[in-house]
Backbone as a ProteinNet text record, in pm:
[ID]
protein_1_A
[PRIMARY]
PLPGESVDVIISNCVINLSGDKRQVLAEAFRVLKPGGRFAVSDVVVRGQVPDSVRASMELWVGCIAGALEESEFARLLTEVGFENPTFEPTRFYEAADAESFLSQSGLDVDAVAQEIDGKFMSAFVRATKPAAP
[TERTIARY]
-972.4	-930.1	-828.3	-725.7	-622.6	-638.6	-592	-596.1	-506.6	-542.1	-460	-322	-224.6	-85.5	-34.7	-60.1	-20.7	80.8	120.7	204.6	332.8	445.3	574.3	600.4	566.9	596.3	481	446.6	348.2	421.9	409.4	468.2	359.2	367.1	275.3	338.1	283.4	332.8	214.1	205.9	102	-39	-73.3	-206.3	-279.4	-212	-277.7	-335.7	-263.8	-314.3	-445.5	-477.7	-601.8	-718.1	-690.8	-794.8	-879	-1007.5	-1097.3	-1094.8	-1044.7	-1038.7	-899.2	-807.9	-666.8	-643.8	-715.3	-702.1	-737.2	-844.9	-885.5	-780.3	-721.6	-615.8	-498.1	-457.3	-342.9	-376.1	-497.7	-539.4	-541.6	-586.5	-588.8	-446.7	-359.3	-218.7	-160.9	-188.3	-139.1	-196.2	-324.7	-391.1	-328.9	-299.5	-250.8	-101.6	-27.8	116.3	143.9	242.8	290.7	362.8	371.7	452.3	595.3	646.4	777.7	772.9	652.6	637	663.4	695	733.5	632.8	606	524.2	623.1	627.6	726.6	661.7	614.5	542.7	607.4	578.7	614.9	483.5	476.5	352.3	382.5	280.5	291	257.3	341.7	326.6	337.1	263.7	263.1	339.6	417.7	478.9	414.1	330.3	259.6	115.5	44.5	-97.3	-115.7	-225.6	-261.5	-395.8	-411.2	-537.4	-657.1	-771.9	-894.9	-928.5	-896.2	-926.8	-852.8	-733.8	-657.4	-718.3	-749.9	-809.8	-944.4	-1016.7	-1149.6	-1146.5	-1036	-1028.7	-1017.7	-1120.4	-1117.5	-1005.8	-975.9	-868.3	-735.5	-712.1	-589.6	-594.2	-714.6	-727.6	-681	-731	-692.2	-542.7	-488.3	-346.9	-260.9	-315.4	-242.5	-202.4	-249.2	-207.9	-304.1	-432.3	-528.1	-546.8	-524.3	-545.2	-423.3	-312.3	-189.6	-203.9	-155.2	-156	-42.1	-65.8	41	131.4	260.4	359.6	332	305.4	283.3	152.3	50.5	-75.5	-54.4	24.8	56.2	125.4	225.3	297.6	202.8	114.7	18.8	-74	-127.7	-217.9	-146.3	-23.8	52.9	68.2	103.2	123.4	-8.2	-115.7	-245.8	-296.4	-267.1	-314.6	-220.1	-103.9	-15.6	126.3	156.8	292.5	392.6	517.8	628.4	724.1	793.2	904.1	871.9	764.3	738.5	847.6	893.8	994.1	951.7	1001.7	971.4	1103.4	1131	1252.7	1213.4	1227.1	1190.3	1275.3	1208.9	1280.5	1274.1	1173.3	1163.8	1068.1	1109.8	1022.2	968.5	839	776.3	764.6	815.1	807.2	686.8	646.7	532.8	553.8	674.9	703.3	674.1	688	660.2	512.7	426.7	282.6	220.5	300.9	245.9	155.3	199.3	116.4	-9.9	2.8	-113	-213.5	-163.2	-251.1	-322.3	-253	-314.6	-432.7	-434.2	-544.8	-654.6	-630.2	-725.2	-837	-820.3	-919.8	-892.6	-788.3	-751.3	-661	-655.9	-566.3	-422.8	-350.7	-216.5	-124.9	-121.5	-29.9	-63.9	-192.3	-233	-205.5	-244.5	-226.2	-78.7	-5.3	136.6	212.2	184.6	254.2	217.6	96.4	51.6	95.9	139.5	183	333.2	398.5	540.6	624.8	686.3	776	709.8	575.9	507.6	482.3	483.4	455.9	585.3	590.9	708.8	666.9	747.4	739.6	830	786.7	867.1	848.2	953.6	942.6	889.4	779.9	719.5	738	802.1	830.3	784.9	741.6	704.4	710.1	705.6	716.4	604.6	550.1	455.6	540.1	508.2	590	602.5	718.1	740.8	660.2	628.9	554.6	640.3	576.7	653.7	725.4
470.2	452.8	560.2	518.2	608.4	626	738.9	756.4	654.2	617.8	525.6	582.6	495.1	529.6	643.8	633.5	739.6	695.8	569.5	515.2	457.6	483.9	431.8	288.2	259.4	128.8	87.3	-39.7	-95.4	-192.1	-169.3	-260.7	-302.4	-423.6	-469.4	-589.5	-622.6	-735.8	-822.5	-939.6	-1038	-980.4	-930.6	-875.9	-955.6	-988.1	-1052.9	-1188.1	-1262.4	-1393.8	-1384	-1268	-1250.5	-1204	-1168.4	-1118.8	-1233.5	-1210.2	-1307.9	-1304.8	-1195.9	-1183.2	-1135.8	-1228.1	-1196.5	-1136.5	-1186.4	-1131.4	-982.9	-944.4	-804.4	-719.6	-771.5	-699.9	-674.4	-777	-762.1	-670.5	-679.8	-592.2	-446.2	-422.7	-286.1	-234.8	-319.5	-280.3	-241	-320.7	-290.1	-157.7	-134.6	-12.8	112.9	113.1	235.8	259.2	156.3	175.2	254.3	339.8	410	309.8	335.7	248.7	239.9	118.2	95.2	81.1	95.4	84.3	-55.7	-64.2	-191.7	-241	-369.2	-441.7	-519.7	-491.7	-555.8	-583.5	-706.2	-740.5	-860.8	-872.5	-992.5	-1061.5	-1190.8	-1262.8	-1409.3	-1480.1	-1625.1	-1685.7	-1777.7	-1841.5	-1992.6	-2067.8	-2213.7	-2273.6	-2376.3	-2456.7	-2593.4	-2619.8	-2748.1	-2733.1	-2844.1	-2844.6	-2849.8	-2790.8	-2788.9	-2858.9	-2941.4	-3013.8	-2920.4	-2965.7	-2887.3	-2856.3	-2948.4	-2925.3	-2803.2	-2779	-2661.2	-2535.6	-2541	-2425.4	-2388.6	-2487.8	-2463.6	-2412.9	-2425.2	-2387	-2235	-2173	-2027.6	-1987.3	-2070.1	-2036.3	-2028.3	-2121	-2115.7	-2000.1	-1965.7	-1851.3	-1725	-1705.2	-1588.5	-1593.5	-1711.8	-1728.8	-1719.7	-1676.1	-1650.2	-1774.6	-1889.3	-2011.7	-2049.1	-2061.3	-2114.6	-2025.5	-1895.4	-1805	-1783.1	-1848.1	-1828.1	-1886.1	-1811.1	-1858.3	-1956.3	-2051.5	-2141.6	-2060.6	-2082.6	-2000.6	-1986.2	-2094.7	-2084.4	-2012.2	-2028.7	-1957.2	-1807.5	-1770.9	-1631.3	-1569.5	-1639.1	-1588.9	-1574.8	-1672.6	-1668.2	-1548.4	-1524.6	-1411.5	-1278.3	-1266.7	-1143.7	-1117.6	-1221.4	-1208.2	-1177.2	-1243.7	-1222.6	-1080	-1015.1	-877.5	-776.8	-824.3	-736.8	-720.6	-771.9	-757.3	-840.3	-798	-870.3	-921	-1028.2	-1082.2	-1106.6	-1180	-1208.9	-1300	-1266	-1348.2	-1371.1	-1479.7	-1517.6	-1548.4	-1474.6	-1495.5	-1542.2	-1674	-1724.2	-1659	-1621.8	-1568.6	-1664.1	-1753.5	-1855.2	-1964.5	-2089.3	-2203.8	-2248.8	-2283.5	-2326.9	-2478.5	-2537.7	-2681.9	-2713.5	-2839.1	-2880.2	-2844.1	-2855.9	-2825.4	-2678.7	-2591	-2449.4	-2425.7	-2510.8	-2491.8	-2587.9	-2671	-2776.1	-2722.2	-2621.9	-2571.6	-2504.9	-2431.6	-2368	-2473.4	-2576.8	-2680.8	-2756	-2777.8	-2852.8	-2776.8	-2644.7	-2563.9	-2543.9	-2584.7	-2558.5	-2661	-2774.9	-2880.6	-2974.9	-2946.7	-3035	-3145.8	-3256.3	-3367.1	-3321.7	-3292.6	-3234.8	-3321.2	-3450.5	-3538.2	-3543.8	-3553.1	-3562.7	-3431.8	-3321.3	-3193.1	-3156.6	-3180.5	-3144.4	-3209.5	-3334.5	-3404.4	-3349	-3295.9	-3244.3	-3101	-3028.4	-2890	-2871.5	-2972.1	-2962.1	-2911	-2795.3	-2739.3	-2677.8	-2676.3	-2622.4	-2472.5	-2417.3	-2275	-2198.8	-2079.8	-1996.5	-1850.7	-1774.1	-1629.1	-1596.2	-1505.4	-1473.6	-1328.7	-1273	-1145.4	-1176.8	-1112.7	-1131.2	-999.1	-1008.1	-886.3	-902.4	-792	-787.6	-640.7	-618.4	-483.2	-457	-335.9	-294.2	-250.8	-297.5	-259.5	-106.9	-63.6	79.2	124.5	252	308.2	298.4	274	260.8	389.5
1759.2	1620.9	1581.4	1517.2	1467.6	1317.5	1264.7	1119.4	1050.5	928.1	850.1	825.9	820.6	791	878.5	1009.4	1101.5	1207.3	1207.2	1313.5	1253.8	1318.5	1271.2	1317.5	1443.4	1502.2	1592.1	1586.9	1679.5	1770.2	1902	1999.2	2097.8	2145.3	2249.5	2318.3	2433	2509.9	2551.2	2492.4	2525.8	2515.6	2397.5	2373.3	2265.3	2158.2	2044.3	2084.1	2168.8	2210.1	2288.2	2343.2	2418.4	2331.4	2207.1	2117.1	2061.5	2051.3	1991.4	1839	1779.6	1634.4	1595.1	1591.4	1567.1	1427.7	1329.2	1194	1194	1261	1267.1	1338.2	1444.6	1516.3	1423	1349.9	1259.1	1141.3	1090.5	980.3	1025.7	1146.9	1199.7	1221.8	1269.7	1285.1	1150.2	1048.3	914	864.5	887	839.7	898.6	1027.3	1091.1	1071	1030.7	1008.7	881.2	889.3	770.4	680.7	549.6	464.1	520	527.4	586.6	737.5	796.4	941.7	992	1120.4	1179.7	1281.9	1277.2	1373.5	1458.6	1589.5	1677.3	1811.9	1830.1	1952.7	2021	2147.8	2222.3	2254.7	2229.2	2253.3	2279.8	2326.6	2342	2206.8	2161.3	2031.2	2052.6	1972.6	1982	1864.7	1893.9	1787.5	1790.8	1691.6	1686.8	1732.3	1736.5	1771.7	1922.9	1968.6	2110.5	2125.2	2227.9	2246.7	2262	2211.9	2223.5	2368.9	2460.6	2602.5	2655.5	2604.9	2646.9	2586.1	2456.1	2389.4	2453.3	2501.5	2556.8	2700.5	2768.4	2908.6	2923	2978.2	2997.6	3092	3190	3283.4	3209.9	3119.4	3040.8	2942.3	2892.5	2801.8	2872.8	2993.1	3070.7	3101	3116.9	3144.3	3019.4	2908.2	2783.7	2705.6	2743.4	2676.7	2564.7	2598	2501.6	2379.7	2391.2	2279.1	2192.2	2224.8	2147.5	2007.1	1909.5	1770.6	1747.5	1661	1617.6	1524.7	1533.4	1463.2	1313.4	1243.9	1099.4	1067.9	1154	1134.8	1157.7	1258.2	1286.9	1165.3	1111.1	992.8	873.6	854.5	743.7	757.8	877.8	899.2	875.7	924.8	901.3	751.5	677.3	533.1	462.1	502.2	438.1	453.8	566.5	583.4	518.9	467.4	390.4	441.3	559.6	612.8	533.4	539.9	477.3	584.2	549.2	628.7	776.3	805.8	947	1003.7	1123.7	1191.6	1335.8	1391.7	1529.6	1599.3	1703.9	1781.2	1920.7	1947.8	2080	2188.8	2297	2411.8	2530.1	2530.1	2633.8	2589	2607.1	2584.5	2719.2	2723.7	2847.7	2848.7	2952.7	2971.6	3060.1	3063.2	3144.4	3291.1	3339.3	3479.9	3512.3	3413.4	3435.7	3469.1	3418.3	3435.1	3535.8	3599.4	3685.5	3796.1	3870.5	3980.2	3926.5	3816.8	3755.8	3709	3640.9	3589	3700.6	3811.4	3921.5	3980.7	3968.1	4019.6	3915	3790.7	3681.9	3671.2	3736.4	3724.4	3608.5	3528.9	3418.9	3471.1	3399.6	3434.7	3408.4	3515.3	3505.1	3420	3446	3373	3224.1	3191.3	3050.9	2976.3	3033	2965.8	2957.3	3063.7	3065.8	2951.3	2925.4	2817.4	2680.3	2667.3	2537.5	2509.5	2613.6	2592.7	2614.6	2665.4	2700.7	2583.7	2600.5	2500.2	2378	2372	2254.4	2263.3	2384	2401.5	2423	2363.9	2381.4	2388.4	2458.8	2446.1	2329.1	2244.4	2126.1	2085.1	2026.9	1959	1819.5	1781.9	1650.7	1576.1	1460.3	1384.4	1239.5	1181.4	1040.8	997.4	867.5	813.9	713.7	717.9	614.8	495.3	375	258.9	245.6	203.5	180.1	58.8	56.9	-56.6	-182.9	-298.7	-423.4	-461.2
[MASK]
++++++++++++++++++++++++++++++++++++++++++++++++++++++++++++++++++++++++++++++++++++++++++++++++++++++++++++++++++++++++++++++++++++++

């Protein structure tokens, strides 16, 4: 645990999607940031809905897919804990072909799952700011 308002910038790479309590992670990030501090992470983000079978697959969870937040939900959570101006800058979109070999080893129906996730997952820079002190 860090003291409140003690950090200038929070950076991470593919961590939030692995958390079981994303709201708590974001609230803690907000708590430790100084006023005007920056939240700048790279994570897997979803655009659109993902089938329950994907969310339920522990293998996909470990592979950073099933735990990814949907973009609008991520923005909502950031705002709810106090951040301002959340933005998402895609760095790579994942197509079904990118996951074909992984899916074939997961025990899931490759053709069915591939069509439901095609183009919905992206790596993205997620940024937000803690409001400056008045």
